[in-house]
XYZ file of C-alpha atoms in Angstrom:
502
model
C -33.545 -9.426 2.438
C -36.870 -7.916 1.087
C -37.877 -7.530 -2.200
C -37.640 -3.474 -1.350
C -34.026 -4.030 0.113
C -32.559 -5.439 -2.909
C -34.314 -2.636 -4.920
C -32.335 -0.271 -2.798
C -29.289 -2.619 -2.603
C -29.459 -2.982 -6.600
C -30.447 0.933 -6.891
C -26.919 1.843 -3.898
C -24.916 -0.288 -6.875
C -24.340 -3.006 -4.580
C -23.666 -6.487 -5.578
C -26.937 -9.180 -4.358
C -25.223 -12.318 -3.366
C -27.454 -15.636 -4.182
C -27.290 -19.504 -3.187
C -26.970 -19.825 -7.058
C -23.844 -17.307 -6.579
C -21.785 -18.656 -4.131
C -21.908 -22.067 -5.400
C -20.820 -21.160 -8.534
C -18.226 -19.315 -6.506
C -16.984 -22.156 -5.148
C -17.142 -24.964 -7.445
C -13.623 -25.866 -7.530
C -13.944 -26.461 -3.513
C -16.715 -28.353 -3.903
C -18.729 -26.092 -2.166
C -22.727 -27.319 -1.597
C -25.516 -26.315 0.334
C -26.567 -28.157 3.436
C -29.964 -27.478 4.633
C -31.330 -24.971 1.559
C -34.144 -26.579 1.079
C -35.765 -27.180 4.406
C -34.260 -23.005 5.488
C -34.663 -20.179 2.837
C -33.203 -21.212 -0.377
C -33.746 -18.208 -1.912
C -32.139 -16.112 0.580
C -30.264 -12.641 -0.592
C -27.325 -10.553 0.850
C -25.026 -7.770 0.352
C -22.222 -8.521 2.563
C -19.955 -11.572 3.366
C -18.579 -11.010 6.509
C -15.935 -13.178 8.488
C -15.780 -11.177 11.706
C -18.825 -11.814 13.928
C -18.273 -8.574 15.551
C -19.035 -6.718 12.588
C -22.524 -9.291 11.465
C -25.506 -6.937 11.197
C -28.786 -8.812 10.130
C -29.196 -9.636 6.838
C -25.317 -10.702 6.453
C -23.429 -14.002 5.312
C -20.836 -15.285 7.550
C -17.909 -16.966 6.465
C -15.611 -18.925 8.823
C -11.930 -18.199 8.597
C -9.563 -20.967 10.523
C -6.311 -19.062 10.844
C -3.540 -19.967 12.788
C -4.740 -19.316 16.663
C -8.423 -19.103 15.431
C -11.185 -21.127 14.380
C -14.190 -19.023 13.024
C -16.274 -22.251 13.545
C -16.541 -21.332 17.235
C -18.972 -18.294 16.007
C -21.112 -19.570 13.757
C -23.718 -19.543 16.303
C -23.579 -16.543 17.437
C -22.987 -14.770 13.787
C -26.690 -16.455 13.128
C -27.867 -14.877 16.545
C -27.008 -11.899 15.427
C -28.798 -12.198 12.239
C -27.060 -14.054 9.478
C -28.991 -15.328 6.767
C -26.422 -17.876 5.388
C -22.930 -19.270 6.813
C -19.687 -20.500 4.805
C -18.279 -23.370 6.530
C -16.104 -26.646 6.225
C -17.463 -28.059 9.343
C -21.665 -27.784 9.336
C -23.203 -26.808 12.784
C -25.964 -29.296 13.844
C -29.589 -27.977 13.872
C -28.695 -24.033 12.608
C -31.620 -23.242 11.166
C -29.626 -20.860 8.365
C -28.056 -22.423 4.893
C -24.632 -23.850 5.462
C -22.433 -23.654 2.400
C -19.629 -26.409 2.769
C -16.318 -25.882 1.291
C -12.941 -27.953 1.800
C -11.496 -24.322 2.890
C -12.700 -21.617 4.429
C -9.688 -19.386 3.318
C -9.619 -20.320 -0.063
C -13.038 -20.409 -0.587
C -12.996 -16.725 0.705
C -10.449 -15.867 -2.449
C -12.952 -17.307 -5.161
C -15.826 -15.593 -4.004
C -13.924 -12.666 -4.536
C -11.974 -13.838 -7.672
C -15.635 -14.112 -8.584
C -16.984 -10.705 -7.546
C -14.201 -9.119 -9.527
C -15.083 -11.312 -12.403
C -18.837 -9.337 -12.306
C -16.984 -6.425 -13.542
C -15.391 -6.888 -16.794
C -15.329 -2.969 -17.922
C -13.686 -2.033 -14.512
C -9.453 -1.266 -15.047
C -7.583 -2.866 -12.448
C -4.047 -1.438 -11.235
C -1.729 -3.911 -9.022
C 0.837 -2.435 -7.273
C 3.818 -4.233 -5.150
C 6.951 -2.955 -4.442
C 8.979 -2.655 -1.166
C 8.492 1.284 -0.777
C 6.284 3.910 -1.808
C 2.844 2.137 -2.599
C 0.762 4.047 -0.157
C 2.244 7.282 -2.036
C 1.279 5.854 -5.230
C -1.985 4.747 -4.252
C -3.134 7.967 -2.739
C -1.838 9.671 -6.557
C -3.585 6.798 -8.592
C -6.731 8.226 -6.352
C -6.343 11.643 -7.487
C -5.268 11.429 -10.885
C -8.881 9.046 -11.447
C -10.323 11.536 -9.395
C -9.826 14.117 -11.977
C -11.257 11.466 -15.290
C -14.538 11.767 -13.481
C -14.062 15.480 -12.136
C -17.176 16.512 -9.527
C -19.324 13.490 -10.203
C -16.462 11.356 -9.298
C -15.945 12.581 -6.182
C -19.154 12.208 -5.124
C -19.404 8.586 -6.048
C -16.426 7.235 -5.794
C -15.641 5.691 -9.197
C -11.985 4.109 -7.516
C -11.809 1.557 -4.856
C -8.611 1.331 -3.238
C -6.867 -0.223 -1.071
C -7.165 0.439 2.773
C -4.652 0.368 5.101
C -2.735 -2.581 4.757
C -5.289 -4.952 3.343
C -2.505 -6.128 1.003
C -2.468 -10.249 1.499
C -4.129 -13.255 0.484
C -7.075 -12.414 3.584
C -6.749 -8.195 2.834
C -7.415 -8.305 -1.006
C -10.330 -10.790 -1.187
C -11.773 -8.047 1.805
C -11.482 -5.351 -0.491
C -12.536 -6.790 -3.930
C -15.651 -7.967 -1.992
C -15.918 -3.671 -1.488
C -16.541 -3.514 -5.224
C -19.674 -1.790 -5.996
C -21.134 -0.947 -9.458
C -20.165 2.404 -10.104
C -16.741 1.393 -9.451
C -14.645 2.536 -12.778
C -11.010 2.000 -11.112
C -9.618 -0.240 -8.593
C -5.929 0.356 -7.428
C -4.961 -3.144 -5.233
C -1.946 -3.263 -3.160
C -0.393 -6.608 -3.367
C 2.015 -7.518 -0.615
C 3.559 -10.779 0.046
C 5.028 -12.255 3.704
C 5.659 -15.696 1.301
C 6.984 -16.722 -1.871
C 4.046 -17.477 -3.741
C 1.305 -14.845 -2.288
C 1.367 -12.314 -4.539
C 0.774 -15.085 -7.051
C -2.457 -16.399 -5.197
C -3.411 -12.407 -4.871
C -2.825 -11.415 -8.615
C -4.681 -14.006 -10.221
C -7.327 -13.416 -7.983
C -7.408 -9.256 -8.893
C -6.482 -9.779 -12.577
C -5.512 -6.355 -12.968
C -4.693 -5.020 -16.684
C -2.134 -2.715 -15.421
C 0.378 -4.464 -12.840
C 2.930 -2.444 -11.738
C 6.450 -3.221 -9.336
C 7.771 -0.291 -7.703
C 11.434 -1.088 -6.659
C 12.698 -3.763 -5.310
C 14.520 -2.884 -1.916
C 15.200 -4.709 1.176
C 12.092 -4.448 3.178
C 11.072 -8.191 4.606
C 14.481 -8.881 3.850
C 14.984 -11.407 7.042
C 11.851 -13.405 5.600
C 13.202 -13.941 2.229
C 16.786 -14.265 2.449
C 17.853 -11.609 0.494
C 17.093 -9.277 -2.529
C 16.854 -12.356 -5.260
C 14.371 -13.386 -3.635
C 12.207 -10.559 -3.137
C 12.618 -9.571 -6.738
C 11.276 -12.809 -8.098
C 8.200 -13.266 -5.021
C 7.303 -9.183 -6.418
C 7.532 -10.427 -10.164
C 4.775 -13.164 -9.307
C 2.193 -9.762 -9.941
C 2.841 -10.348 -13.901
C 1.632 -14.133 -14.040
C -1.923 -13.355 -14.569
C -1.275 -10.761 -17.472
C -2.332 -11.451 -20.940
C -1.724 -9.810 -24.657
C -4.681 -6.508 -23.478
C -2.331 -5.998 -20.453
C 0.877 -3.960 -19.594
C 3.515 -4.585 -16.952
C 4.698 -1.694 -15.356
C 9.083 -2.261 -14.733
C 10.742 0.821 -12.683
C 13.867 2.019 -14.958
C 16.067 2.752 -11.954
C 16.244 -0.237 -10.275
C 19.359 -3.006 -9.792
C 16.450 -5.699 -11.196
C 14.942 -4.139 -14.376
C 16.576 -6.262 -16.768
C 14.883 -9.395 -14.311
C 11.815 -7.422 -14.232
C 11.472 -6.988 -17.616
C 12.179 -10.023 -19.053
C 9.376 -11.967 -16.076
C 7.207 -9.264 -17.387
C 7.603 -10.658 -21.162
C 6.901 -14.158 -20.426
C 3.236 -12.847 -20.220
C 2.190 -9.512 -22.249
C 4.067 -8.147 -24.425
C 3.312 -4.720 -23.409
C 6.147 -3.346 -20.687
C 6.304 -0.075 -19.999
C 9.070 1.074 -17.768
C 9.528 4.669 -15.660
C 12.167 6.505 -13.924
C 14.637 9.833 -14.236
C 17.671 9.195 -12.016
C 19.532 7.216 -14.649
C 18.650 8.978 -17.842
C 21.842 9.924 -18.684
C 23.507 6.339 -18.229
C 21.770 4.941 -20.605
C 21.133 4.825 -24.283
C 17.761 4.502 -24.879
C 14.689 6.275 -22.489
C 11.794 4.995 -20.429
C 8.240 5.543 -21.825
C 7.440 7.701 -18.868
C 10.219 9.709 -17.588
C 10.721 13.172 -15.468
C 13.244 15.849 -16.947
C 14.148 19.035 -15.112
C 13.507 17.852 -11.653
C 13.525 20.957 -8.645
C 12.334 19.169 -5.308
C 11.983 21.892 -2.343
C 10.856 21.788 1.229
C 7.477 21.592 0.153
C 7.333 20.201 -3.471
C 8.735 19.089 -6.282
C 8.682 20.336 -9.617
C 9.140 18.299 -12.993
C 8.505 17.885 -16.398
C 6.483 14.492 -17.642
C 7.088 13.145 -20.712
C 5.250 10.265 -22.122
C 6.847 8.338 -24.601
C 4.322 6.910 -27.665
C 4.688 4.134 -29.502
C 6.367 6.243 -32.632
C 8.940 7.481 -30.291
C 7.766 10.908 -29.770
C 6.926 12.076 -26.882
C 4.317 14.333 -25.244
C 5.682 16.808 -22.179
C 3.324 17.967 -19.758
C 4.434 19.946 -16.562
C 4.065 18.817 -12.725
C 3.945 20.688 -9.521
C 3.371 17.823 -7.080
C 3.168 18.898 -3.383
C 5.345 16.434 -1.968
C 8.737 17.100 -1.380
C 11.509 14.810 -1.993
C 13.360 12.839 -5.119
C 12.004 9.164 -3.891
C 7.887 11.037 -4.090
C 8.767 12.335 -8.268
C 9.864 8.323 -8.658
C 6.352 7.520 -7.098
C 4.379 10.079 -9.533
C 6.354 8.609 -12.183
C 4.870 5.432 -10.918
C 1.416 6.083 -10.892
C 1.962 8.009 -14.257
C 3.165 4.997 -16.189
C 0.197 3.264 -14.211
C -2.541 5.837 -15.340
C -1.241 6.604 -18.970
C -1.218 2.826 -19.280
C -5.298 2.331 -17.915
C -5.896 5.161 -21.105
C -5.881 8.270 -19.297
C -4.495 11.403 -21.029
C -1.049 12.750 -20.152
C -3.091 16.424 -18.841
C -5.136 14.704 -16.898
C -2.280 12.758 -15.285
C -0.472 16.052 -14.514
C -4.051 17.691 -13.230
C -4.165 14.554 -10.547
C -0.317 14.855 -9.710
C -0.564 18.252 -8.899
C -3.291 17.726 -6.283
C -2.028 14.656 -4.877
C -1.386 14.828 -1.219
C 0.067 12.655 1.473
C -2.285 10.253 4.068
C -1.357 10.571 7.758
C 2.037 9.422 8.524
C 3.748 9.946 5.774
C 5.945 13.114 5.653
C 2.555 15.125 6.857
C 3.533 18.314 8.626
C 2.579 20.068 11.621
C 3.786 23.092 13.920
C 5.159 22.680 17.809
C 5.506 26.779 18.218
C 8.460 27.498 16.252
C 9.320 24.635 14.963
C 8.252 21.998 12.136
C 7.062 18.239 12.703
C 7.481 16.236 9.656
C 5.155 13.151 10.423
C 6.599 9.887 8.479
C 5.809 7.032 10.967
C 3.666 5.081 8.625
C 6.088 2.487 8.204
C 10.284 2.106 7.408
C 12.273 0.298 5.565
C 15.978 1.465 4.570
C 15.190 2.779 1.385
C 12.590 5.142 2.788
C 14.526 5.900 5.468
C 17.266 7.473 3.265
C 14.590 9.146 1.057
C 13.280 10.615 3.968
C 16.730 11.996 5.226
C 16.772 13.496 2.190
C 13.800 15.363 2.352
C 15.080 16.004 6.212
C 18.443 17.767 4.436
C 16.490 20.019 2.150
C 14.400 22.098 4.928
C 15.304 25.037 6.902
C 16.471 25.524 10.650
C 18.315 23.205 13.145
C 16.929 19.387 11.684
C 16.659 16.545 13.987
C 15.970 12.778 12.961
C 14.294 10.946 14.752
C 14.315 7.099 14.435
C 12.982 3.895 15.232
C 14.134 0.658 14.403
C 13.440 -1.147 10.988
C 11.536 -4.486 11.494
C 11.585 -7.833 9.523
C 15.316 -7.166 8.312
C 16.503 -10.876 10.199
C 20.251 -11.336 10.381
C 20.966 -8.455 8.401
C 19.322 -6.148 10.801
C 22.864 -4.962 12.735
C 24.348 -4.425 9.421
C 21.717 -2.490 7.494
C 21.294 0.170 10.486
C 25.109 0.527 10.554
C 24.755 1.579 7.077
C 21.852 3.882 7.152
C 23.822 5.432 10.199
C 26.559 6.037 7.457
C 24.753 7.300 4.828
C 22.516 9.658 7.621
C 26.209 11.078 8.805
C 26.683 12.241 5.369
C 23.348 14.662 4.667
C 22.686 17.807 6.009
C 21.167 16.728 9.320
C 22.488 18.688 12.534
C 21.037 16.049 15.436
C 20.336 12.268 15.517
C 17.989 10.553 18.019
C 17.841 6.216 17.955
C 15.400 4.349 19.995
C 15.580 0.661 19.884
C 17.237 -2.845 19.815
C 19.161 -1.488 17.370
C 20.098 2.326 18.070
C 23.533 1.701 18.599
C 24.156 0.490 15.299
C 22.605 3.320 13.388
C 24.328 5.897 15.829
C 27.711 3.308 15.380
C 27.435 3.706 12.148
C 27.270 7.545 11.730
C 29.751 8.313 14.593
C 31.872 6.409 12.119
C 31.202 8.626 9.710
C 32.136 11.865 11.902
C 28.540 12.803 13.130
C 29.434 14.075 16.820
C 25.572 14.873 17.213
C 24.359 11.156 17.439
C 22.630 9.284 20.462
C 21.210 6.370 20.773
C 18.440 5.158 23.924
C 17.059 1.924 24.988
C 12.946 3.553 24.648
C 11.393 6.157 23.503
C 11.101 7.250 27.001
C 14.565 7.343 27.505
C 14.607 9.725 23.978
C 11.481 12.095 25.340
C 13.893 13.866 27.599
C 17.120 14.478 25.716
C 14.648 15.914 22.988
C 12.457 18.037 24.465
C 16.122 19.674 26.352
C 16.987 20.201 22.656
C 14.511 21.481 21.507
C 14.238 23.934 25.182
C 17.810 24.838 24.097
C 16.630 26.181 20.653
C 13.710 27.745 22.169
C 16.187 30.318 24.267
C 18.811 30.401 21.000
C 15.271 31.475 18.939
C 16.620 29.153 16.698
C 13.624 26.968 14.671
C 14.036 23.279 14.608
C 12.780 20.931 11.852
C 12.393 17.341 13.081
C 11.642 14.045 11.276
C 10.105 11.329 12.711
C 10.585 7.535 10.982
C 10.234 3.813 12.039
C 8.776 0.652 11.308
C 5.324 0.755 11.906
C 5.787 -1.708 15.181
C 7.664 1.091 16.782
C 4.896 3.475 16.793
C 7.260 6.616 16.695
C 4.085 8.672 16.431
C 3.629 8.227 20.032
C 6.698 10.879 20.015
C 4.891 13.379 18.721
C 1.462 12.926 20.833
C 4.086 13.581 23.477
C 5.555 16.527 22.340
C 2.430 18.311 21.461
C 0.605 17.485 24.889
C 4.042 18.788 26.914
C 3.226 21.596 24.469
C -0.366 22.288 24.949
């Protein structure tokens, strides 16, 4: 990199990575250079990258082994295509390009970007784990920092948060490594498929706000039960200290765990919720009174509790609809109010928070209302989003996938969301899956007559769109949810629907 390109890189707010840098990255992997002196030792980058599809010139590759992959076999060809400097644990012969060697490739990754976020000591970290609802919160974190910054923050992007599902132990190092210098916030999504990664993530982030959402039964089959999930999510309050708060949901079957994990390490907890004021004796420090959730929205009053007990009240109009989406603003209050930012501005974010694609975004098929939650499932949000289902107008149809990763509780868990789906206002159920039968099972059970259940969604296409034909001729508007595990693609549904349509 020239002199002029780290000007620019320096000048963009971009982090120069060094020889000197990475070592010190690295120490505790006993990483050292092979070949710095007789190559460029005083080489410069702006990006570590560890796909060689995505190496421009100028880059540093890093080789991940993974389980059916060895980045070692691209080495070569990442310095072909223009990489100053690789990360490896097993040197290439005659590479002509610094070769940093580490015992691990993977773990080195995670210091270097333990480190990067260690170059930023005045940003405000928020970790957020939780089994639903940390998309929603994300995308309300986003707006409510948004609005600190007003104009100027849209325009440079003060937050960095998390993408997608860059969520584990190879996701978060890839987005800390994002951090640039005008970076104020960072909101981190911290998922775990293990006991023990949120662990490895959070000390890595070392967030001063850490916050669980619920604890529900999503990855249930890989963790043997609820117990378990509750103390792998709990892992995000290791790395706290005295400066830092632990965020505990109020309306969950594990805040008295939560809370006291949360103690062992800050004594700052600050809990949220609503749905169980009135069971118990003393309140949450953020809580929502006077809650009216339409079709469209929801409407609330925020209170903030302060140290002296009283309380400020600010008012909400969050466009989201559904009871589960004022438990996630609550969320990303008690998150915000606890990085320092004022109750109004909270409520100015809140109100123009909106939903990413996928979840419950909305879209017209002539006379009728899509409602597009196929982002993911689990069977919390699917009852939240049966709710929101009940509470709009015209003939409603679910629509379902199956829910993944649930193991040997998979039968049983459908069968009860079946239930609990025959007992809402919902006129017309459609199941696709391996386990169809045991959601429409369960809510035959139950006395829904309108249930049916199909190997594919192919099999489903038909029977809906003759439903839907049928309400056509009646002039009779439909409202229809879509909802499943992100491996069932449900969206597909849709695509289908509004091609036949168009």
């Amino acid at each position: 990199m020239s002199q002029s390109t780290v000007e620019t890189a320096q000048s963009s707010g971009l982090f120069i990575w060094t020889a000197e840098h990475l070592k010190a990255a690295t120490t505790q992997l006993k990483g050292q250079w092979i070949g710095l002196e007789t190559t460029d030792k005083h080489f410069t980058a702006t990006r570590i990258i560890t796909d060689t599809r995505k190496i421009e010139a100028g880059d540093i590759y890093l080789a991940i082994v993974g389980e059916r992959f060895d980045g070692h076999s691209f080495v070569e060809a990442a310095v072909e295509k223009g990489a100053v400097a690789v990360i490896v644990s097993q040197p290439v012969a005659d590479l002509g390009v610094p070769q940093l060697q580490v015992e691990d490739t993977r773990l080195a990754f995670g210091q270097i970007a333990a480190y990067r976020r260690q170059q930023h000591p005045n940003l405000k970290v928020i970790a957020l784990t939780g089994s639903s609802g940390k998309t929603t919160v994300k995308e309300m974190l986003r707006h409510i920092f948004t609005q600190v910054e007003g104009a100027h923050s849209a325009e440079q992007n003060t937050t960095l948060v998390t993408r997608g599902n860059l969520n584990n132990d190879f996701g978060v190092p890839m987005m800390l490594l994002e951090l640039e210098q005008q970076h104020r916030y960072a909101v981190l999504e911290l998922g775990a498929n293990h006991i023990g990664e949120i662990a490895y993530t959070a000390a890595m982030v070392k967030p001063d706000v850490a916050c669980i959402l619920n604890i529900g039964t999503a990855h249930l089959g890989e963790f043997g039960g609820r117990d378990n999930i509750a103390k792998t999510k709990a892992e995000i309050y290791q790395p706290l200290t005295a400066a830092s708060t632990a965020v505990v949901p109020f309306d969950d079957d594990y805040t008295q765990q939560l809370t006291d994990a949360a103690k062992k390490y800050t004594p700052n907890v600050s809990h949220f919720g609503w749905q169980q004021l009135e069971d118990k004796a003393s309140l949450p420090d953020i809580y929502a009174t006077d809650v009216e959730t339409t079709a469209l929205q929801s409407r609330f009053k925020l209170h903030f509790a302060k140290f002296d007990r009283e309380t400020v009240e600010v008012e909400v109009t969050l466009p989201m609809s559904g009871a589960h989406n004022v438990s996630n603003a609550l969320a990303a209050a008690a998150c915000a109010y606890a990085a320092g930012i004022a109750p109004e501005v909270i409520a100015a974010g809140l109100n123009q928070a909106t939903s990413s694609k996928g979840r419950l975004g909305r879209q017209t098929l002539g006379m009728h209302q899509i409602i597009d939650d196929t982002y993911n499932a689990n069977p919390n949000s699917m009852r939240a989003a049966t709710d929101v289902l009940a509470a709009q107008s015209g003939y409603k149809i679910l629509v379902l996938g199956d829910i993944g990763e649930l193991g040997e509780a998979s039968r049983d868990e459908h069968n009860k969301l079946g239930q609990d789906i025959a007992n809402k206002s919902v006129d017309m159920l459609l199941c696709a899956g391996e386990f169809a039968k045991d959601t429409v099972a369960g809510a035959k059970s139950q006395g829904m007559q309108q249930a049916y259940q199909f190997e594919t969604k192919a099999d489903l296409l038909p029977k809906l769109q003759a439903v839907l034909a049928e309400q056509n001729e009646q002039q009779q508007p439909c409202t229809l949810l879509f909802k499943g595990s992100r491996s069932t693609t449900m969206e597909t549904l849709i695509d289908d629907l509004l091609e036949a349509e168009g």
